[in-house]
Tab-separated table of C-alpha atoms and ligand atoms in Angstrom:
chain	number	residue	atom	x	y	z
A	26	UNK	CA	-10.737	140.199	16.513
A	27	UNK	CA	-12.713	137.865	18.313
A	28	UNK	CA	-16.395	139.475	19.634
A	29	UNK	CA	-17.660	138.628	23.024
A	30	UNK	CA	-21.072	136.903	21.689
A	31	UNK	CA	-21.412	134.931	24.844
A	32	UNK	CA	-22.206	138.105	26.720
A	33	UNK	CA	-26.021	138.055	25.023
A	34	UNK	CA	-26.508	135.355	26.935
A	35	UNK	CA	-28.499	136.852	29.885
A	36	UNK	CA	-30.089	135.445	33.161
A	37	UNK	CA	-32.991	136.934	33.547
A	38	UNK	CA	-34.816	137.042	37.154
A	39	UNK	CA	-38.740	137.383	36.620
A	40	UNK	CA	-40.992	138.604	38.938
A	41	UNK	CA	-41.886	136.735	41.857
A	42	UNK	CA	-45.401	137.191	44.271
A	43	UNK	CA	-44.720	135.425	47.107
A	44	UNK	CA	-47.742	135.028	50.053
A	45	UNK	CA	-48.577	132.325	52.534
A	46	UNK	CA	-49.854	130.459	49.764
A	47	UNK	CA	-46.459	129.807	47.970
A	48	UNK	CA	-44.942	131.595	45.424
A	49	UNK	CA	-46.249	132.410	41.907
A	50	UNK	CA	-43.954	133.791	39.120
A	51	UNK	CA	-45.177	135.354	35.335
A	52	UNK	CA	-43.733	135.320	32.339
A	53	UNK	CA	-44.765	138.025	29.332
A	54	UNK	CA	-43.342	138.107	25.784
A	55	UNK	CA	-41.640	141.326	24.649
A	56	UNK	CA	-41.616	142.303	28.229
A	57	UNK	CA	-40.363	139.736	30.545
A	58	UNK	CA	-38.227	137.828	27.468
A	59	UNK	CA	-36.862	139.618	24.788
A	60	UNK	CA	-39.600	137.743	22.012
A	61	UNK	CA	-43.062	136.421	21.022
A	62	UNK	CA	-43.369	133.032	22.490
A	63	UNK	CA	-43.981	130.788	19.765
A	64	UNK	CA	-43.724	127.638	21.697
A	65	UNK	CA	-43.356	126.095	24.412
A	66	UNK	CA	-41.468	122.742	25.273
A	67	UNK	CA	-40.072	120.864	28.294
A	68	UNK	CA	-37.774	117.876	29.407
A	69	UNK	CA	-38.379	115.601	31.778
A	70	UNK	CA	-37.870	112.264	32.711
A	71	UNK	CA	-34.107	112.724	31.662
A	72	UNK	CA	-31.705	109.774	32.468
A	73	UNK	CA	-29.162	110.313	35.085
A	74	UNK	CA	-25.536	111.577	32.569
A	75	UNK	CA	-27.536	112.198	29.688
A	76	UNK	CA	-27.198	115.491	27.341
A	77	UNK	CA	-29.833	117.515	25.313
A	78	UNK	CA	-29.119	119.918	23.347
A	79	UNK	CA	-25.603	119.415	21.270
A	80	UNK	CA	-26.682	122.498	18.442
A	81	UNK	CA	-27.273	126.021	17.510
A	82	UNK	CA	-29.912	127.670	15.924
A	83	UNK	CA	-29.674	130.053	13.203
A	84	UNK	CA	-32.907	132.340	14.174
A	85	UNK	CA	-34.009	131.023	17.012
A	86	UNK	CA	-34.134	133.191	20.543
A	87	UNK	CA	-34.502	130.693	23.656
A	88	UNK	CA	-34.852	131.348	27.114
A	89	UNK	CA	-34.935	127.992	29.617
A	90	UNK	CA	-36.067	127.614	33.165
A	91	UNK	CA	-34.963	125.064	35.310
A	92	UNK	CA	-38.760	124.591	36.739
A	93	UNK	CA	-38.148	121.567	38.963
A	94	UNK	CA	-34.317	120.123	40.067
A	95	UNK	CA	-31.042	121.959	38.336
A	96	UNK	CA	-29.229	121.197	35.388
A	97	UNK	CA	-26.279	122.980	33.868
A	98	UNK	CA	-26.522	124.656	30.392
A	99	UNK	CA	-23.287	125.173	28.583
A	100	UNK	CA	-23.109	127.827	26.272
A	101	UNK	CA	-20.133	128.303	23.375
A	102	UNK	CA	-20.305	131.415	20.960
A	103	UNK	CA	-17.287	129.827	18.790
A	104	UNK	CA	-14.820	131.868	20.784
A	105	UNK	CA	-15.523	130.643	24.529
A	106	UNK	CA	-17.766	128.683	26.371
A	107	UNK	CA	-19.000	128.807	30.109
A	108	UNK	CA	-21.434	126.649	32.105
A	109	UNK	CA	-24.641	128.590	33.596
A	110	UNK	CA	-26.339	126.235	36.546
A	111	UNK	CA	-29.851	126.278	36.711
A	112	UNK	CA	-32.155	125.565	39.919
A	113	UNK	CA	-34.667	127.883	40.615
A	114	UNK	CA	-38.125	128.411	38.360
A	115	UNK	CA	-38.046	132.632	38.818
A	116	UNK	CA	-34.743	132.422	36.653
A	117	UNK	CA	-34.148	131.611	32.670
A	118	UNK	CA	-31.658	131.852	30.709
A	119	UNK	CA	-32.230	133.763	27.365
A	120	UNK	CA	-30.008	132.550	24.316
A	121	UNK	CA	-29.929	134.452	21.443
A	122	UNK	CA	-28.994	132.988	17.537
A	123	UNK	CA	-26.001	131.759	16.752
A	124	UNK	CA	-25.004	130.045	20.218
A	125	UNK	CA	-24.065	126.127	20.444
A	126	UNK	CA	-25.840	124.907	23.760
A	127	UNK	CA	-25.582	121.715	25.369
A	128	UNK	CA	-27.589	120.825	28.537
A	129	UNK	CA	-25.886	118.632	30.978
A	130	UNK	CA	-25.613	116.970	34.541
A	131	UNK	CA	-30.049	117.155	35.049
A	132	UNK	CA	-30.906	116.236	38.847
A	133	UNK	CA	-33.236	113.461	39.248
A	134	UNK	CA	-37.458	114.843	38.985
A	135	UNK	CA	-35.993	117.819	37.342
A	136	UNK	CA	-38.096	119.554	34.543
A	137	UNK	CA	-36.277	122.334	31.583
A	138	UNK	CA	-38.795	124.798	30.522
A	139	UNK	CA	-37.832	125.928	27.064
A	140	UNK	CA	-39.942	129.356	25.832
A	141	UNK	CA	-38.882	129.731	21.787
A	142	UNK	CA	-39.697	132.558	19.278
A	143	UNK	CA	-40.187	129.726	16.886
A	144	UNK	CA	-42.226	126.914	15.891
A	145	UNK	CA	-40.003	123.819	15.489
A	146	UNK	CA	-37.869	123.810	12.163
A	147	UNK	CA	-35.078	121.565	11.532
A	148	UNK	CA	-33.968	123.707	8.695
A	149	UNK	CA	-33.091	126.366	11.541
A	150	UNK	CA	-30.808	123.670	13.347
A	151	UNK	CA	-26.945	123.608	12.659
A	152	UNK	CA	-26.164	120.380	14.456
A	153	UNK	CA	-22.059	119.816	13.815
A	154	UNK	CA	-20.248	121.971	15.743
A	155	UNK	CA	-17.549	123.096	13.203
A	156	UNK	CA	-19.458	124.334	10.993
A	157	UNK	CA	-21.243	126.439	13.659
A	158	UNK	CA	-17.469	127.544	14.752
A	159	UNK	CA	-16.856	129.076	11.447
A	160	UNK	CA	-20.285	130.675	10.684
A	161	UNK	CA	-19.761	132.666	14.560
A	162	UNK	CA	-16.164	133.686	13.576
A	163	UNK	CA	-17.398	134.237	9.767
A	164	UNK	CA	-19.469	137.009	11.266
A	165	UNK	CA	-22.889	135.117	10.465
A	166	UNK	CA	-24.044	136.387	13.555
A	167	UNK	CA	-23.174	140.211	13.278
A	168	UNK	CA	-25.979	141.586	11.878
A	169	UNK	CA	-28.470	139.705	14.149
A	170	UNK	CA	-26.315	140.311	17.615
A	171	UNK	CA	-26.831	143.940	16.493
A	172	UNK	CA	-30.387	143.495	17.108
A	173	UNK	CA	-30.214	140.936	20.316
A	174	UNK	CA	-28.252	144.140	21.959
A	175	UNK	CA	-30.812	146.843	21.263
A	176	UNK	CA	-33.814	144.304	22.147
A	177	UNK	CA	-32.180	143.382	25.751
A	178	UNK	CA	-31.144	147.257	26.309
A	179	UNK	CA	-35.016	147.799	25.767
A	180	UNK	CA	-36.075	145.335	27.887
A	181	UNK	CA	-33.472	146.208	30.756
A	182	UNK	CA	-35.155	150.133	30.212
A	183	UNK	CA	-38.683	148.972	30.185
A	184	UNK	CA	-38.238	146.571	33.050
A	185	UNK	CA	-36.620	149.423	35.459
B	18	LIG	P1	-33.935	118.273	19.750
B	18	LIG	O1	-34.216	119.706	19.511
B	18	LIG	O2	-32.781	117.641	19.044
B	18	LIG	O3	-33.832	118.000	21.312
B	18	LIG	P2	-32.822	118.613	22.388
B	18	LIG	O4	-32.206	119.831	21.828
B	18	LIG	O5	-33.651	118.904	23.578
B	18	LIG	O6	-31.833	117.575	22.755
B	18	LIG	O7	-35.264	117.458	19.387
B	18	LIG	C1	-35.412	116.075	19.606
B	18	LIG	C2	-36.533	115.562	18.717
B	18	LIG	O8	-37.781	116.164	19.065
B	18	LIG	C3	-36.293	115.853	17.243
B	18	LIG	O9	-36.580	114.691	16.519
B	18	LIG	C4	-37.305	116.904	16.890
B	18	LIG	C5	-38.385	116.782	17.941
B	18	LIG	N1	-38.928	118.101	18.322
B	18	LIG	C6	-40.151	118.511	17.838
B	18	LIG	O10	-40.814	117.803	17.059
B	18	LIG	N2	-40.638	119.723	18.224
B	18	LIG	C7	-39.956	120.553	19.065
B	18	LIG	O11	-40.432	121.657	19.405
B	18	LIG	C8	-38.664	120.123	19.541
B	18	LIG	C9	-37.852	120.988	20.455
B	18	LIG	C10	-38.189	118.892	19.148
């Protein structure tokens, strides 16, 4: 029986100060993202039809941020896959393990904003798309989706 693992995929709004001066928005680990931020990385200068992404991560939580311009990210837990559009810095989108992402259709000048609970490993990479597909629907995932759902109940809790 097919799970609904694309459901721990969750936008998450963070806080915003607005004033005359502009707006400001803040991000904190175990708070305002369900992880220790481990690292930080960011695309830009992408050419106009290109994709990023194209893999899943074993371990690995994510949350991206379209900081400048949109882009869409499309998100496949081996059962189903859905396109989340991106366009305004005060909202990421947290991906737990064990979801193929691809990043697609960037605006010109925009900037992604990826926050990671990881340093960079390639050993934490699956990169062909099959083999992700049976790990999800193997049940790879179970144990760690278990965990993904208590973390973001906490966070909605804490954040109320
Ligand atoms: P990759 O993760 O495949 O890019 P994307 O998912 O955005 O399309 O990484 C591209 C290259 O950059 C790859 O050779 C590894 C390197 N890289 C690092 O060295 N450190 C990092 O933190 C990341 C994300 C990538």
């Amino acid at each position: 029986m097919p799970t609904d693992r694309i459901s721990l995929c969750k936008i998450i709004n963070f806080p915003v100060v607005t004033d005359y001066r502009g707006n400001l928005t803040f991000i904190e680990e175990n708070k305002h993202v369900p992880f220790e931020i481990r690292r930080v990385y960011y695309l830009y200068d992408v050419p106009t039809g290109a994709t990023r992404g194209g893999h899943a991560h074993i371990n690995l939580e994510q949350v991206i941020i379209a900081l400048s311009g949109s882009f869409e990210v499309i998100i496949d837990d081996g059962y189903k896959r859905k396109s989340v559009f991106l366009n305004r810095p005060h909202y990421g989108l947290y991906i737990p393990p064990g979801i193929w992402r691809e990043l697609v259709n960037f605006s010109s000048n925009s900037v992604a904003l990826v926050l990671a609970s990881m340093p960079y490993d390639e050993k934490d990479y699956i990169r062909d798309y099959e083999t992700f597909k049976k790990m999800s629907r193997g049940g790879f995932w179970d144990e760690s989706d278990r965990e993904v759902r208590e973390k973001l109940n906490k966070l909605t809790r804490e954040a109320k």
